[in-house]
CSV table of C-alpha atoms in Angstrom, one decimal:
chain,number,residue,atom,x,y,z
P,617,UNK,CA,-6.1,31.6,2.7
P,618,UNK,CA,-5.9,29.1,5.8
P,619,UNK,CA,-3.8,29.6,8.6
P,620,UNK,CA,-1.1,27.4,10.0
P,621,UNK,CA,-3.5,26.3,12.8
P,622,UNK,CA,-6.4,25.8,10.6
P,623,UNK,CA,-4.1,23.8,8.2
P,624,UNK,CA,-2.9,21.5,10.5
P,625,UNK,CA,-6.1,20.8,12.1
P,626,UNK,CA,-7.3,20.3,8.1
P,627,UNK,CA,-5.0,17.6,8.0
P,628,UNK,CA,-5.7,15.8,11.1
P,629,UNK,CA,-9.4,15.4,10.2
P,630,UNK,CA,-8.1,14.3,6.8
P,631,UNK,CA,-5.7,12.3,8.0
P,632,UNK,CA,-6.8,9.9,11.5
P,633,UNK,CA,-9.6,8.2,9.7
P,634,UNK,CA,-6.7,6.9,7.2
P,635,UNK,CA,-4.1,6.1,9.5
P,636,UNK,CA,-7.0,4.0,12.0
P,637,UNK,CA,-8.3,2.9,8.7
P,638,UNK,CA,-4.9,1.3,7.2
P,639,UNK,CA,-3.7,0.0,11.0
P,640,UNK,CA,-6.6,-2.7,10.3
P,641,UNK,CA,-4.9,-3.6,7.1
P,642,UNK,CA,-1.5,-5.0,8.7
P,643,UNK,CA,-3.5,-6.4,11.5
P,644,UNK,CA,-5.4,-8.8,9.1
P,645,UNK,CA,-1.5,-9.8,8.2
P,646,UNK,CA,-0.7,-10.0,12.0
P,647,UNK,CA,-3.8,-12.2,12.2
P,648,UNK,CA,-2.9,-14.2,9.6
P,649,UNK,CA,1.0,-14.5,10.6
P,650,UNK,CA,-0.1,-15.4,14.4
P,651,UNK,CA,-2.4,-17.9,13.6
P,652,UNK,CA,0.0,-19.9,11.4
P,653,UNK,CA,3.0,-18.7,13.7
P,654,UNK,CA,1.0,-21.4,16.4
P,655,UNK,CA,1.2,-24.0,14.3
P,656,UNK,CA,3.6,-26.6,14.6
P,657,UNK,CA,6.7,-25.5,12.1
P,658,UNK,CA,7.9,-22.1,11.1
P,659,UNK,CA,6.9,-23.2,7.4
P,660,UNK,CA,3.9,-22.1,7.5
P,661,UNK,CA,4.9,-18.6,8.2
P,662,UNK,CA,7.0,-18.8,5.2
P,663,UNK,CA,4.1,-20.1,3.5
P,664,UNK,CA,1.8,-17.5,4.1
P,665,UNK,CA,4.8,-15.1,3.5
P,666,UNK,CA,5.3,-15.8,0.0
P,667,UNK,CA,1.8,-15.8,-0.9
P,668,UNK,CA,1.4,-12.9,0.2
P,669,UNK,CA,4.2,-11.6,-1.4
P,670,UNK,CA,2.8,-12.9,-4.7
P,671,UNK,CA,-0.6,-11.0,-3.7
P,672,UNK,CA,1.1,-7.5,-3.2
P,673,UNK,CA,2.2,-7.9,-7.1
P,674,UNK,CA,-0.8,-8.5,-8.2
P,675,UNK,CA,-2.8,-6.2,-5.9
P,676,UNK,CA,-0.6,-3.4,-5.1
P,677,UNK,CA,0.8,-3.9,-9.1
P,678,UNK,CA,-3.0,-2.7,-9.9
P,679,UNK,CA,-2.4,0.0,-6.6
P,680,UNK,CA,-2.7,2.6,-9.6
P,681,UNK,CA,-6.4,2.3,-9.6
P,682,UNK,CA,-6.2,3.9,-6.1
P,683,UNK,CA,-3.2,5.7,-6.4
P,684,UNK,CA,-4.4,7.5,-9.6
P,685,UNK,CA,-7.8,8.0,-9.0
P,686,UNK,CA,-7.3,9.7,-6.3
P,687,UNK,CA,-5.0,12.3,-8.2
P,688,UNK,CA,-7.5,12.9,-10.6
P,689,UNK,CA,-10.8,13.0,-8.4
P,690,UNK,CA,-8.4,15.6,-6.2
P,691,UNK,CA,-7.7,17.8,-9.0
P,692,UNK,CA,-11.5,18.2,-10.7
P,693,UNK,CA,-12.9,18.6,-7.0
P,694,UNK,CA,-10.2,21.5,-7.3
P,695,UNK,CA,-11.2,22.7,-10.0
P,696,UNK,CA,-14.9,22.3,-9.8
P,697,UNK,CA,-15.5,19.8,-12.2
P,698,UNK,CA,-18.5,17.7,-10.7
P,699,UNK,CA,-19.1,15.4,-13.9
P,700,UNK,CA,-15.2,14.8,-14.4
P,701,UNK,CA,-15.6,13.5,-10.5
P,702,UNK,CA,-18.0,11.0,-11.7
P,703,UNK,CA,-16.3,10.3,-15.2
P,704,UNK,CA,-13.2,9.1,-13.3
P,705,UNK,CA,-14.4,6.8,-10.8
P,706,UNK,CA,-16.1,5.3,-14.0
P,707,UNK,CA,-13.3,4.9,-15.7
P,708,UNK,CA,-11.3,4.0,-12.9
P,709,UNK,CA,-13.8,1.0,-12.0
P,710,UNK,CA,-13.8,-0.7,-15.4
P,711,UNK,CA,-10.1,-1.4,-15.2
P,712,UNK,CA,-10.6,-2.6,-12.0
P,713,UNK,CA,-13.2,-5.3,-13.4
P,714,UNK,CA,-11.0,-5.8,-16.4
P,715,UNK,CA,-8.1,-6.6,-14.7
P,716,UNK,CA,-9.3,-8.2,-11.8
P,717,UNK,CA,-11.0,-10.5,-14.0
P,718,UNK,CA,-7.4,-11.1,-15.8
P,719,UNK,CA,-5.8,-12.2,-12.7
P,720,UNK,CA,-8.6,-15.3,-12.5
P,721,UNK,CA,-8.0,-16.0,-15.8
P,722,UNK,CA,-4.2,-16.1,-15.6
P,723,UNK,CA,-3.7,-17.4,-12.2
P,724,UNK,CA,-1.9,-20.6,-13.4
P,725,UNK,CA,0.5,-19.0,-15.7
P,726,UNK,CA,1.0,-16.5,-13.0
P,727,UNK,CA,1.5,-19.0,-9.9
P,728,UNK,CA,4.3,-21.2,-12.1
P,729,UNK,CA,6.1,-18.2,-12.9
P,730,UNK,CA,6.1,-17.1,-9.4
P,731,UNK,CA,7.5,-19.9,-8.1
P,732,UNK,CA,9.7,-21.0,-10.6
P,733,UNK,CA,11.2,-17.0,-9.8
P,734,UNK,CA,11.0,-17.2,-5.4
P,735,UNK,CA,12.9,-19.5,-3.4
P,736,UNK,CA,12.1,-21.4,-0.6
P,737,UNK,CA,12.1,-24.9,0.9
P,738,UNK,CA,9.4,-27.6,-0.7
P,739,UNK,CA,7.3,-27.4,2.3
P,740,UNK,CA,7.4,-23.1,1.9
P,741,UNK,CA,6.1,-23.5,-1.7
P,742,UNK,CA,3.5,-25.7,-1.3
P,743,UNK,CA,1.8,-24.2,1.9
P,744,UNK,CA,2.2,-21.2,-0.5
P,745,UNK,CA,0.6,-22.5,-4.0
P,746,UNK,CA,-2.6,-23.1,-1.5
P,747,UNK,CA,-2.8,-20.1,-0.3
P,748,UNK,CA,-2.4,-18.4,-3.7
P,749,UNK,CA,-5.4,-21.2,-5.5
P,750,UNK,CA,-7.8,-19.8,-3.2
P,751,UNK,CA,-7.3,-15.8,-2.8
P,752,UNK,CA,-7.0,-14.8,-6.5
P,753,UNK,CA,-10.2,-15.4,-6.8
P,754,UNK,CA,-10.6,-11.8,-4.6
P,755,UNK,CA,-8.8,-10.4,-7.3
P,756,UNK,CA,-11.7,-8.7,-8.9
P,757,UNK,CA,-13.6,-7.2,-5.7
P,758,UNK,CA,-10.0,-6.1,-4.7
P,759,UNK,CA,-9.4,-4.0,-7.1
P,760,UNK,CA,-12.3,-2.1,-7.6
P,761,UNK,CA,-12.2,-1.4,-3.7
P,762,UNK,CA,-8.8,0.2,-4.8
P,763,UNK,CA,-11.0,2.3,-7.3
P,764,UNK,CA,-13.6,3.1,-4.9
P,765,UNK,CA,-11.2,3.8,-2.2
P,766,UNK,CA,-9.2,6.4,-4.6
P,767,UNK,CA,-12.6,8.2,-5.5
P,768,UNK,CA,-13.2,8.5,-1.8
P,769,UNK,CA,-9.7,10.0,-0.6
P,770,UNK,CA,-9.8,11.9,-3.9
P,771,UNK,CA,-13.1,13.7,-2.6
P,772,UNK,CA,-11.8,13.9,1.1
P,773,UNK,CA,-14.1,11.5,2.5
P,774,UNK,CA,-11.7,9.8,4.3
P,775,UNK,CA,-14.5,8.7,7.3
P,776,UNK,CA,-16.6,7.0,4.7
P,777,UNK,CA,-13.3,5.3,3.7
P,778,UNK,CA,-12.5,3.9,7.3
P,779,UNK,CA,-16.1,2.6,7.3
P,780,UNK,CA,-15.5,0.5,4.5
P,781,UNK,CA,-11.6,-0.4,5.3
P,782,UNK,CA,-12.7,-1.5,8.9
P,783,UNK,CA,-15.8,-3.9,7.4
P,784,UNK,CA,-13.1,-5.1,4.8
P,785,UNK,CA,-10.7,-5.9,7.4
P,786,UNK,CA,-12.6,-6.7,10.7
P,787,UNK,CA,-15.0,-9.2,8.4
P,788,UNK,CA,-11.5,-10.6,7.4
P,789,UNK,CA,-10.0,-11.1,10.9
P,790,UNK,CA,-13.2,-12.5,12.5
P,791,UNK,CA,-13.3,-15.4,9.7
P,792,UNK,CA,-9.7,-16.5,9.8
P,793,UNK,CA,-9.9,-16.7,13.5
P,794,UNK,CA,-13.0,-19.1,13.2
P,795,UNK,CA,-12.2,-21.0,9.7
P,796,UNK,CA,-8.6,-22.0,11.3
P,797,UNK,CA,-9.1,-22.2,14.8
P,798,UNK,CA,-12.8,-23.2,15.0
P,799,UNK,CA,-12.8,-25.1,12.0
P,800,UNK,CA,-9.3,-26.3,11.3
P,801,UNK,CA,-9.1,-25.1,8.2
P,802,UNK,CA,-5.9,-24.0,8.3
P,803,UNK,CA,-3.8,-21.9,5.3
P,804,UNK,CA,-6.8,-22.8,3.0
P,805,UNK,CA,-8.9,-20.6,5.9
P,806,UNK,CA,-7.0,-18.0,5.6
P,807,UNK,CA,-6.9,-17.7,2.0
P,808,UNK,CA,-11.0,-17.6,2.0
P,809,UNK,CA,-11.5,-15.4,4.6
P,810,UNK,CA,-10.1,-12.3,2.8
P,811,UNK,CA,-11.9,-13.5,-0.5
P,812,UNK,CA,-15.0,-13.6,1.4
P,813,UNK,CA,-14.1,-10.2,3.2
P,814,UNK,CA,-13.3,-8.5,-0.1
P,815,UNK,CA,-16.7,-9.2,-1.8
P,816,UNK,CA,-18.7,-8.1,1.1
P,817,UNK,CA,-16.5,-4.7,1.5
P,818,UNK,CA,-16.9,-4.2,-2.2
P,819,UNK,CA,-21.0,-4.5,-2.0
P,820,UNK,CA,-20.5,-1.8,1.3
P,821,UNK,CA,-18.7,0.4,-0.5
P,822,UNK,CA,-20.4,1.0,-3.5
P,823,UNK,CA,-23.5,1.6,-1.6
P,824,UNK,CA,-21.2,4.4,0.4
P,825,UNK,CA,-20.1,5.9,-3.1
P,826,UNK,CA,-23.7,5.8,-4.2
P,827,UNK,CA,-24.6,8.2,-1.6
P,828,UNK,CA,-21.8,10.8,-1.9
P,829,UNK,CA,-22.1,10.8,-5.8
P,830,UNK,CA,-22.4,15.2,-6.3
P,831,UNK,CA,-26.4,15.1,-7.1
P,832,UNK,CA,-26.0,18.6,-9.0
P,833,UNK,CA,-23.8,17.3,-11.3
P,834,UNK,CA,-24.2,15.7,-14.8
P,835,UNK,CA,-24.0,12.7,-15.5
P,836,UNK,CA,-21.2,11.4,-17.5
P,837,UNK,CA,-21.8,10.4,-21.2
P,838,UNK,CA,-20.2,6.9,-22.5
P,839,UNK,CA,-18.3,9.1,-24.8
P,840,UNK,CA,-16.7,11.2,-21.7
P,841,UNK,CA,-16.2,7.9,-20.4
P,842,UNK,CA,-14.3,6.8,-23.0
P,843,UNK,CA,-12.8,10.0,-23.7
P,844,UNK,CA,-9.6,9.2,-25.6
P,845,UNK,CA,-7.6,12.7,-24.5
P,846,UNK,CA,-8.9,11.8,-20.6
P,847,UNK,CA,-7.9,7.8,-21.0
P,848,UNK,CA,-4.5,8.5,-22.8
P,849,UNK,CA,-4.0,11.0,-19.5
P,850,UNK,CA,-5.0,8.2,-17.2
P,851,UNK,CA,-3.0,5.3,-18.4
P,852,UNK,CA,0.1,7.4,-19.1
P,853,UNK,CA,-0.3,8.4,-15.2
P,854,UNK,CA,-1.4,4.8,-14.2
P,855,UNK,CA,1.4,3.0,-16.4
P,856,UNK,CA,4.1,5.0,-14.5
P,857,UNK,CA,2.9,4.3,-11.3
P,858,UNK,CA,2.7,0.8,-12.6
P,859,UNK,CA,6.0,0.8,-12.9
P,860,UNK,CA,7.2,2.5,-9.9
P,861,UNK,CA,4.9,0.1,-7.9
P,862,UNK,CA,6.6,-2.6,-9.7
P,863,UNK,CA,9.8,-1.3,-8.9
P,864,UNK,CA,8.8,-1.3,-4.7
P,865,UNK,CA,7.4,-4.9,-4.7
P,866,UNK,CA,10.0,-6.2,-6.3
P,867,UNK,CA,12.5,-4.5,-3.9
P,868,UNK,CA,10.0,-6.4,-1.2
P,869,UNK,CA,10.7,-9.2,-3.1
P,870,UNK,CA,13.8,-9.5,-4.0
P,871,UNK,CA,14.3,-8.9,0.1
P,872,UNK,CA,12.5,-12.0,1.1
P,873,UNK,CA,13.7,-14.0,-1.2
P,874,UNK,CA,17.2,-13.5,0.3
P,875,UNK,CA,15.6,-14.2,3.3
P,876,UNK,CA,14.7,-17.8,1.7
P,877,UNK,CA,18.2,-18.3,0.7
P,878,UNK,CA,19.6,-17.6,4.8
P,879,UNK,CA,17.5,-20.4,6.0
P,880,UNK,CA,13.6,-21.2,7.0
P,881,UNK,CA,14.5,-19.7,10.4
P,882,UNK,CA,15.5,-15.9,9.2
P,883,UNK,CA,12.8,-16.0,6.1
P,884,UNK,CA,10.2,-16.5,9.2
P,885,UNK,CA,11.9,-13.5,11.8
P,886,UNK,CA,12.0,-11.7,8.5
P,887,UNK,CA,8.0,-12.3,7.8
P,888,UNK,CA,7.2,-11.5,11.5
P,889,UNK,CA,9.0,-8.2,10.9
P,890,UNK,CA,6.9,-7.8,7.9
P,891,UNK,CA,3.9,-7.1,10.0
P,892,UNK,CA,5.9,-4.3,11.8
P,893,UNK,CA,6.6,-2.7,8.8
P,894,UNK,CA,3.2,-2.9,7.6
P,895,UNK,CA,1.7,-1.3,10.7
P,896,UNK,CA,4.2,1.3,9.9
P,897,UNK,CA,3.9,1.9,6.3
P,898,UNK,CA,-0.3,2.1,7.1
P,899,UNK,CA,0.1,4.5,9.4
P,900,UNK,CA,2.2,6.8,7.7
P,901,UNK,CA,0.1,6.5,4.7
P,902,UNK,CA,-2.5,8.4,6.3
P,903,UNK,CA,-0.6,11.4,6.2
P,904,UNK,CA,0.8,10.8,3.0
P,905,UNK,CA,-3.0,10.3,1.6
P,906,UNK,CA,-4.0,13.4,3.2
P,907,UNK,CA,-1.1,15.1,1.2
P,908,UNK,CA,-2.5,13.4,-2.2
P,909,UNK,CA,-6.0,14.9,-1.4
P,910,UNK,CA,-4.8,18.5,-0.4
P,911,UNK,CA,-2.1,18.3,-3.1
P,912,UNK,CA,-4.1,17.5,-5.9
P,913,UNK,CA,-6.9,19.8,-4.8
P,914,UNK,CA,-4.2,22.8,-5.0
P,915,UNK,CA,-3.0,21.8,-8.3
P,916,UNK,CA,-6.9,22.1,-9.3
P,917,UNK,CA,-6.8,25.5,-8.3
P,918,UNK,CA,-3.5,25.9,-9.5
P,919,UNK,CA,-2.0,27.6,-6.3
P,920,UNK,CA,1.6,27.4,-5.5
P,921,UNK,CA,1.0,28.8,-1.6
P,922,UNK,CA,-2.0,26.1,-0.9
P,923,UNK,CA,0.6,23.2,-2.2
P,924,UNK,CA,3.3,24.7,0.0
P,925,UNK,CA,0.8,24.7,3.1
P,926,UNK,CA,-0.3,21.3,2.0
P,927,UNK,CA,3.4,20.1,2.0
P,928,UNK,CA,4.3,21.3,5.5
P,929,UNK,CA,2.0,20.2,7.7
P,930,UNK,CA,1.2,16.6,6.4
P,931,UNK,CA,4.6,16.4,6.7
P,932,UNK,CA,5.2,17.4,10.4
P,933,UNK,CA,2.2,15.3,11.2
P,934,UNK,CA,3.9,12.3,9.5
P,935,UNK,CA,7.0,12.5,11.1
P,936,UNK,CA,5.7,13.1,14.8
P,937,UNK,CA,3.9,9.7,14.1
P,938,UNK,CA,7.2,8.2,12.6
P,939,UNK,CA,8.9,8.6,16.0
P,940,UNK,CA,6.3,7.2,18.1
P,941,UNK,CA,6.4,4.3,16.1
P,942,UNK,CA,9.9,4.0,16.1
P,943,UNK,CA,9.4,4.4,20.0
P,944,UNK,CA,6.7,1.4,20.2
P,945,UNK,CA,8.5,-0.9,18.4
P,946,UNK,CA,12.0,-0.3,20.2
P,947,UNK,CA,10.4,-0.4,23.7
P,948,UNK,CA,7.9,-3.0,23.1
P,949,UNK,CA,9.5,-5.0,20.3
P,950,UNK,CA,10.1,-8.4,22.2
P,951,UNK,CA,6.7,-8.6,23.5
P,952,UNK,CA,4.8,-8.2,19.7
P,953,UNK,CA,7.6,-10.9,18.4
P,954,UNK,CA,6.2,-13.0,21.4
P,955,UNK,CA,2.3,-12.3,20.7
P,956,UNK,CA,3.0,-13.2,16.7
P,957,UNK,CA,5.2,-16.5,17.2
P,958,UNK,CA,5.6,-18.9,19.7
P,959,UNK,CA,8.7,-20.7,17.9
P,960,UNK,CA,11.4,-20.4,19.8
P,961,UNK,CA,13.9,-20.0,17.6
P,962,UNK,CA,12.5,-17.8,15.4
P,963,UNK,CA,11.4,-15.2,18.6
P,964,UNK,CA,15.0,-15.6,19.0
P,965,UNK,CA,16.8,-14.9,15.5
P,966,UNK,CA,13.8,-11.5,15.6
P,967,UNK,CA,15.4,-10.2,18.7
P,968,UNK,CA,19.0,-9.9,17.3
P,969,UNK,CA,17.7,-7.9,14.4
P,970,UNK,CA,14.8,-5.5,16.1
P,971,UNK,CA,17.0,-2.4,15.6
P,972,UNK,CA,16.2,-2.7,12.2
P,973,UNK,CA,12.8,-2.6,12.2
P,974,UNK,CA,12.9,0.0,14.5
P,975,UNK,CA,14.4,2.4,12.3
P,976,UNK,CA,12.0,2.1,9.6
P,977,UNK,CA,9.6,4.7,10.4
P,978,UNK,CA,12.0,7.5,10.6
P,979,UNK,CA,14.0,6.1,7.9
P,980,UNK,CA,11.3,6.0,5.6
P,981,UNK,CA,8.6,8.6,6.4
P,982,UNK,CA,10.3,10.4,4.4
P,983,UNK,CA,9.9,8.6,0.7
P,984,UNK,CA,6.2,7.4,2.0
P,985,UNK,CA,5.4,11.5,2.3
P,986,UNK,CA,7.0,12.5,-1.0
P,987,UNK,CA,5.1,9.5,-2.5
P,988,UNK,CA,2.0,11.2,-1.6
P,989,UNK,CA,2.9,14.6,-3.2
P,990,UNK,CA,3.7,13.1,-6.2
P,991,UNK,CA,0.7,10.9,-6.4
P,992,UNK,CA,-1.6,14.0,-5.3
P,993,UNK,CA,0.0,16.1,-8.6
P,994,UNK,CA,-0.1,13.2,-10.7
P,995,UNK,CA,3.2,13.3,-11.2
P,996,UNK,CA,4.5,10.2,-12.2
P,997,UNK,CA,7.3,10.2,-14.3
P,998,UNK,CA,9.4,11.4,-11.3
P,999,UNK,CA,8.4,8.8,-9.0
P,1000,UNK,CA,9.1,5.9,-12.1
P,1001,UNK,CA,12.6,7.2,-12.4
P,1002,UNK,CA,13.4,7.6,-8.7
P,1003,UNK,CA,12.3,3.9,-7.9
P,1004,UNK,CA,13.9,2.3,-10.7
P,1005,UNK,CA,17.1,3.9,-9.8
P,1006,UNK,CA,16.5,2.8,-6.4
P,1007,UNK,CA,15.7,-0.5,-6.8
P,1008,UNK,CA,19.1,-0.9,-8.9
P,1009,UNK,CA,20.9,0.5,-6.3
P,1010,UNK,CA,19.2,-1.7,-3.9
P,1011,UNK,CA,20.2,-4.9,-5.3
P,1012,UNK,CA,23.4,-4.1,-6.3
P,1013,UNK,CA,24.6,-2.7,-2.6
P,1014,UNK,CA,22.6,-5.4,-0.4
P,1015,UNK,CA,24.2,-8.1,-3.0
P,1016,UNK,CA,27.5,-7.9,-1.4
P,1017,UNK,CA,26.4,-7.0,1.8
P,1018,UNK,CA,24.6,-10.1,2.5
P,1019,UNK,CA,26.9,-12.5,1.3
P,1020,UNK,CA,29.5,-10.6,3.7
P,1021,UNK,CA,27.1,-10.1,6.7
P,1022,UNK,CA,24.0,-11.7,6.1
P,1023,UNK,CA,20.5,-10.9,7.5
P,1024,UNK,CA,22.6,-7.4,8.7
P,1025,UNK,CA,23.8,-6.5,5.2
P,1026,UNK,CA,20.2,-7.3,3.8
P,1027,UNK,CA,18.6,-4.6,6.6
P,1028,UNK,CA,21.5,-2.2,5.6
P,1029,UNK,CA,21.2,-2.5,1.9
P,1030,UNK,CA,16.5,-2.1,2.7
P,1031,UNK,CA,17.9,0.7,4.5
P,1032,UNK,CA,19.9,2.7,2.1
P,1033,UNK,CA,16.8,1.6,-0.4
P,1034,UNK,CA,14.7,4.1,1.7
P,1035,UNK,CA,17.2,6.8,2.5
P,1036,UNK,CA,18.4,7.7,-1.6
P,1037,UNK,CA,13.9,7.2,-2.2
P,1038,UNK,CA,13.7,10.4,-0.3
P,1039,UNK,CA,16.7,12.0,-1.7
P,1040,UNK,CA,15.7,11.6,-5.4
P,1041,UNK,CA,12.2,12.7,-5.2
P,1042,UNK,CA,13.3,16.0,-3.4
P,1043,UNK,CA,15.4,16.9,-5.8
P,1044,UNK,CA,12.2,16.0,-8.5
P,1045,UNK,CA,10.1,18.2,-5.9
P,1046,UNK,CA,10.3,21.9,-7.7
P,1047,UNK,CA,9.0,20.5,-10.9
P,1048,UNK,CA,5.9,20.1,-9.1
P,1049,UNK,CA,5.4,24.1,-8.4
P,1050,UNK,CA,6.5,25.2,-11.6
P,1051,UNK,CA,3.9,26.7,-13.2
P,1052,UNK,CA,1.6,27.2,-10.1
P,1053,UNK,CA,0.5,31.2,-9.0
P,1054,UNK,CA,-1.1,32.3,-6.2
């Protein structure tokens, strides 16, 4: 059994390639928000905003493939289970092609429902229907990087992950710096460089996966492939976390597009804030992907006291990085608003709600950890049922909150969203050591 020491050192190697590796992800955002945040209106911010926005539905709606195959890798590593390691990146990479493929084929039924749903001003909508023409056609690389990404956390090779997370994202960054600055290219620029950036991490990271395939192994029929007991497991897993996914973007949603509603001005503070809570959320992932890794592998070995151990210290790393955060943004708040936007007004309406923002981390470390447990004992039920309820409760307290205090009462009712996320999956928590010995 592993000490405390040798536990918490465990999860630090598990856990800084993640957190280095996801801070790239919001800085693409930042990129993209700062670049348009020069331009010469603060549509454009809005813009990029709301296609965004549509993106994380249709990428993060998919974030099963990653979520869940991480679960599942986890738990036959655990249990020793070298051709079930293989079997479920398989699996896990022909929904990502069937899907992905989907979204291409559905993007114009999907971008007129979209933006007969969000609300913004003409100018919002159309900068956004560019954006969105250009970067579904990612759609399919992106989500079989979520299914080679899952297989990699799911086997605790969280370095080989960061390589291909910081080619992803640095490939990214690089060409929407030159397509919009260089070449004028503007939102259309943007829009290609992650297209572009997604192929090329997808061709890097399936040579990476090729490599670390377990060589001893063997190899996976078509009919354990297509295994009906294994695929009924997966989709039942993957359709819950669909759903609780779901239930977070359109909380996301549903927040911006009350943004829209209190003016062009507060939907862009609002946005800019949006790459503070990214840089957040990325950086407390790692911890919480550590906990999937190190959860699911206990629940391989069906051992109640390595879950425990698990629990604890990706925990306590995850809330000593919360507070930091919360320290950087409080401190140095004004001067990122500056960096990201040089509208006036909009640096101006950010300042009177930085508080906010500052919060987040320690308000929601706490859900973003659980969310890891759960996703490490491919539990997810639980986390369906907590983030409907949530999402209800959301919209129904930030409802009359904003009409009564506006862009406050919206940050108040995101606030109490997070807070009862971590109350309901605690109380789901013993479910998850029933049946576990030591």
């Amino acid at each position: 059994m592993p000490s405390e020491l040798t536990m918490n050192r465990r999860v630090w190697r598990l856990a800084w390639p993640v957190v280095l590796s996801n801070l790239t992800i919001p800085l693409v955002g930042a990129v993209d928000t700062a670049v348009v945040g020069h331009l010469d209106a603060a549509f454009y911010i809005g813009g990029v905003a709301l296609g965004s926005l549509l993106f994380d539905y249709i990428y993060w709606g998919f974030g099963f493939l990653r979520m869940g195959t991480t679960g599942f890798v986890a738990q036959a590593k655990g249990a020793g289970d070298g051709t079930e390691v293989i079997a479920a990146l398989g699996r896990a990479l022909i929904l990502g092609l069937l899907f992905g493929a989907g979204c291409v084929l559905l993007s114009v039924p999907i971008e007129e429902t979209a933006f007969a749903l969000l609300e913004g001003s003409a100018e919002v909508e159309e900068a956004a229907r560019s954006y969105f023409a250009i970067r579904v056609w990612a759609a399919p690389a992106a989500l079989c990087n979520f299914s080679l990404l899952g297989w990699l956390f799911g086997m605790q090779a969280m370095r080989a992950g960061l390589v291909q997370q910081l080619l992803i994202n640095s490939a990214n960054v690089v060409l929407n710096l030159y397509f919009v600055l260089v070449l004028g290219w503007g939102i259309e620029g943007v829009a290609l460089a992650t297209v572009i950036a997604q192929y090329a991490g997808l061709a890097v990271g399936a040579a990476i996966v090729w490599r670390m395939m377990p060589r001893d192994a063997r190899r996976p029929t078509l009919r354990e492939l297509t295994d009906f007991r294994r695929l009924k497991a997966i989709m039942a897993v993957n359709r819950d976390i669909f759903l609780r996914t779901l239930a977070v973007l359109t909380a996301g949603a549903f927040f911006m597009n009350e943004s829209a509603k209190l003016g062009d001005t507060v939907l862009a503070a609002n946005a800019v804030f949006g790459v503070f809570k990214s840089f957040a959320g990325y950086g407390l992932d790692g911890y919480a992907h550590a906990a999937e890794a190190l959860v699911g592998e206990a629940i391989g070995r069906r051992s109640r006291s390595r879950l425990r151990e698990a629990v604890i210290a990706t925990t306590k790393g995850a809330a000593v990085l919360a507070l930091l955060i919360a320290a950087i943004f409080w401190f140095a708040g004004g001067p990122i608003i500056d960096l990201i936007t040089s509208i006036d007004g909009v640096r101006e309406t950010a300042r009177i709600y930085l508080p906010w923002v500052a919060a987040f981390p320690v308000l929601a470390v706490w859900s973003f950890q659980l969310d890891g447990i759960f996703i490490g004992a491919t539990r997810g039920p639980e986390m369906r049922n907590s983030m409907i309820f949530c999402l209800i409760l959301f919209v129904a307290a930030a409802t009359p909150l904003v009409a009564a205090f506006g862009n406050h009462g919206l940050w108040a009712g995101y606030s109490l969203f997070l807070a009862v996320r971590a109350v309901t999956l605690t109380l789901y928590y013993p479910r998850i050591e029933r049946g576990l010995g030591d």
